[in-house]
Amino acid sequence: QVPLVQSGGGSAQAGGSLRLSCAASEHAYKGNCLAWFRQAPGNEREGVASLYTIGGTPYYHDSVKGRFTISQDNAKNTVYLQMNGLKPEDTSMYYCAASLNRGRRYCSSGPSEGDFEYWGQGTQVTVSS
């Protein structure tokens, strides 16, 4: 079973909304830190949001606070990223990722790319002005 499978994304106008989904295997999902990263051409990959699947405070990058919401559906082992109030600077390739066995405190403090063992295939989000 592929650990992480992404869906959603696409194109939107500035101010619009999109939702990303990340369906995880039980091994990747249960009791782990699931996160969304993004990478625009020429930029480093940055952590956008993360949550610990058995509870804790979600993390959000300052640039998306108040606009993006990370959520989960435990029955489906799925994590979502609801993106509202989109801006052209949100245009990026978005990746979901899973970090195993690092705990709630780690997940609430902001994800670091090198700490994630599993990655989704990526999905493009394009926001036009």
mmCIF file of C-alpha atoms in Angstrom:
data_model
loop_
_atom_site.group_PDB
_atom_site.id
_atom_site.type_symbol
_atom_site.label_atom_id
_atom_site.label_comp_id
_atom_site.label_asym_id
_atom_site.label_seq_id
_atom_site.Cartn_x
_atom_site.Cartn_y
_atom_site.Cartn_z
ATOM 1 C CA GLN A 1 0.000 0.000 0.000
ATOM 2 C CA VAL A 2 1.308 3.419 -0.954
ATOM 3 C CA PRO A 3 1.824 5.313 2.314
ATOM 4 C CA LEU A 4 0.408 8.661 1.183
ATOM 5 C CA VAL A 5 -1.843 9.492 -1.761
ATOM 6 C CA GLN A 6 -2.769 13.098 -2.443
ATOM 7 C CA SER A 7 -5.763 14.567 -4.266
ATOM 8 C CA GLY A 8 -7.262 17.967 -4.805
ATOM 9 C CA GLY A 9 -5.578 21.215 -5.681
ATOM 10 C CA GLY A 10 -5.667 22.867 -9.085
ATOM 11 C CA SER A 11 -6.245 26.498 -9.984
ATOM 12 C CA ALA A 12 -8.111 29.308 -8.262
ATOM 13 C CA GLN A 13 -8.467 33.046 -8.401
ATOM 14 C CA ALA A 14 -7.022 35.180 -5.642
ATOM 15 C CA GLY A 15 -9.392 35.124 -2.694
ATOM 16 C CA GLY A 16 -10.728 31.732 -3.667
ATOM 17 C CA SER A 17 -10.525 28.358 -1.978
ATOM 18 C CA LEU A 18 -9.125 24.920 -2.636
ATOM 19 C CA ARG A 19 -8.893 21.750 -0.578
ATOM 20 C CA LEU A 20 -6.134 19.178 -0.571
ATOM 21 C CA SER A 21 -6.548 15.628 0.697
ATOM 22 C CA CYS A 22 -3.946 13.123 1.805
ATOM 23 C CA ALA A 23 -5.058 9.517 2.295
ATOM 24 C CA ALA A 24 -2.560 7.628 4.416
ATOM 25 C CA SER A 25 -1.896 3.994 5.163
ATOM 26 C CA GLU A 26 -2.621 3.073 8.755
ATOM 27 C CA HIS A 27 1.105 2.700 9.392
ATOM 28 C CA ALA A 28 1.790 6.234 8.174
ATOM 29 C CA TYR A 29 -1.238 7.793 9.841
ATOM 30 C CA LYS A 30 -1.860 6.412 13.299
ATOM 31 C CA GLY A 31 -0.053 8.211 16.079
ATOM 32 C CA ASN A 32 2.164 10.206 13.776
ATOM 33 C CA CYS A 33 2.745 13.760 12.599
ATOM 34 C CA LEU A 34 1.093 14.503 9.277
ATOM 35 C CA ALA A 35 2.099 17.713 7.548
ATOM 36 C CA TRP A 36 1.707 19.754 4.428
ATOM 37 C CA PHE A 37 4.755 21.265 2.759
ATOM 38 C CA ARG A 38 5.016 23.416 -0.327
ATOM 39 C CA GLN A 39 7.774 24.259 -2.749
ATOM 40 C CA ALA A 40 7.754 26.917 -5.430
ATOM 41 C CA PRO A 41 10.338 26.915 -8.236
ATOM 42 C CA GLY A 42 13.659 28.209 -6.954
ATOM 43 C CA ASN A 43 12.530 28.079 -3.337
ATOM 44 C CA GLU A 44 13.191 25.693 -0.524
ATOM 45 C CA ARG A 45 10.444 23.374 0.638
ATOM 46 C CA GLU A 46 8.628 24.905 3.589
ATOM 47 C CA GLY A 47 6.288 23.448 6.161
ATOM 48 C CA VAL A 48 2.806 24.925 5.869
ATOM 49 C CA ALA A 49 0.808 23.071 8.519
ATOM 50 C CA SER A 50 0.999 19.938 10.613
ATOM 51 C CA LEU A 51 -1.044 17.953 13.079
ATOM 52 C CA TYR A 52 -0.507 15.011 15.386
ATOM 53 C CA THR A 53 -3.145 12.452 14.544
ATOM 54 C CA ILE A 54 -3.979 11.529 18.143
ATOM 55 C CA GLY A 55 -4.337 15.068 19.430
ATOM 56 C CA GLY A 56 -2.447 18.288 19.990
ATOM 57 C CA THR A 57 -2.196 21.809 18.724
ATOM 58 C CA PRO A 58 -1.853 22.112 14.963
ATOM 59 C CA TYR A 59 1.053 24.092 13.602
ATOM 60 C CA TYR A 60 0.663 26.765 10.918
ATOM 61 C CA HIS A 61 3.299 28.763 9.115
ATOM 62 C CA ASP A 62 2.832 32.469 9.755
ATOM 63 C CA SER A 63 2.073 33.088 6.085
ATOM 64 C CA VAL A 64 -1.065 30.910 6.182
ATOM 65 C CA LYS A 65 -2.440 31.522 9.672
ATOM 66 C CA GLY A 66 -6.091 32.469 9.568
ATOM 67 C CA ARG A 67 -6.444 31.290 5.960
ATOM 68 C CA PHE A 68 -5.504 27.587 5.921
ATOM 69 C CA THR A 69 -6.916 24.857 8.141
ATOM 70 C CA ILE A 70 -5.490 21.391 8.599
ATOM 71 C CA SER A 71 -7.942 18.710 9.688
ATOM 72 C CA GLN A 72 -8.301 14.981 9.870
ATOM 73 C CA ASP A 73 -10.762 12.148 9.379
ATOM 74 C CA ASN A 74 -9.650 9.203 11.490
ATOM 75 C CA ALA A 75 -12.176 6.855 9.895
ATOM 76 C CA LYS A 76 -10.496 7.444 6.548
ATOM 77 C CA ASN A 77 -6.894 7.928 7.744
ATOM 78 C CA THR A 78 -6.995 11.174 5.819
ATOM 79 C CA VAL A 79 -5.645 14.646 6.445
ATOM 80 C CA TYR A 80 -6.987 17.707 4.681
ATOM 81 C CA LEU A 81 -5.702 21.202 3.995
ATOM 82 C CA GLN A 82 -8.504 23.693 3.450
ATOM 83 C CA MET A 83 -7.065 26.779 1.809
ATOM 84 C CA ASN A 84 -9.182 29.920 1.895
ATOM 85 C CA GLY A 85 -8.310 33.468 0.968
ATOM 86 C CA LEU A 86 -5.750 32.214 -1.524
ATOM 87 C CA LYS A 87 -3.035 34.572 -2.692
ATOM 88 C CA PRO A 88 -0.805 34.380 -5.785
ATOM 89 C CA GLU A 89 2.154 33.733 -3.474
ATOM 90 C CA ASP A 90 0.468 30.480 -2.389
ATOM 91 C CA THR A 91 1.228 29.092 -5.850
ATOM 92 C CA SER A 92 3.421 26.051 -5.283
ATOM 93 C CA MET A 93 3.650 22.315 -5.477
ATOM 94 C CA TYR A 94 2.108 20.987 -2.274
ATOM 95 C CA TYR A 95 3.185 17.760 -0.609
ATOM 96 C CA CYS A 96 1.782 15.848 2.322
ATOM 97 C CA ALA A 97 4.248 13.998 4.501
ATOM 98 C CA ALA A 98 4.344 11.733 7.526
ATOM 99 C CA SER A 99 6.896 11.754 10.316
ATOM 100 C CA LEU A 100 6.899 8.612 12.431
ATOM 101 C CA ASN A 101 7.259 8.387 16.192
ATOM 102 C CA ARG A 102 8.303 11.976 16.915
ATOM 103 C CA GLY A 103 5.462 12.866 19.241
ATOM 104 C CA ARG A 104 2.964 15.621 19.856
ATOM 105 C CA ARG A 105 5.411 18.321 20.927
ATOM 106 C CA TYR A 106 7.482 17.943 17.779
ATOM 107 C CA CYS A 107 4.442 18.162 15.558
ATOM 108 C CA SER A 108 3.189 21.359 17.193
ATOM 109 C CA SER A 109 6.519 23.130 16.873
ATOM 110 C CA GLY A 110 6.799 23.228 13.107
ATOM 111 C CA PRO A 111 7.766 20.478 10.659
ATOM 112 C CA SER A 112 11.273 20.042 9.294
ATOM 113 C CA GLU A 113 11.563 18.406 5.901
ATOM 114 C CA GLY A 114 14.373 16.053 6.903
ATOM 115 C CA ASP A 115 12.287 14.499 9.684
ATOM 116 C CA PHE A 116 9.603 13.082 7.386
ATOM 117 C CA GLU A 117 9.890 9.513 6.155
ATOM 118 C CA TYR A 118 6.923 9.320 3.799
ATOM 119 C CA TRP A 119 5.883 11.760 1.100
ATOM 120 C CA GLY A 120 2.901 12.115 -1.159
ATOM 121 C CA GLN A 121 3.265 12.523 -4.885
ATOM 122 C CA GLY A 122 2.681 16.272 -4.834
ATOM 123 C CA THR A 123 -0.087 18.378 -6.293
ATOM 124 C CA GLN A 124 0.113 21.751 -7.994
ATOM 125 C CA VAL A 125 -1.778 24.749 -6.649
ATOM 126 C CA THR A 126 -1.894 27.818 -8.883
ATOM 127 C CA VAL A 127 -3.469 31.080 -7.770
ATOM 128 C CA SER A 128 -4.018 33.834 -10.295
ATOM 129 C CA SER A 129 -4.458 37.492 -9.460
#
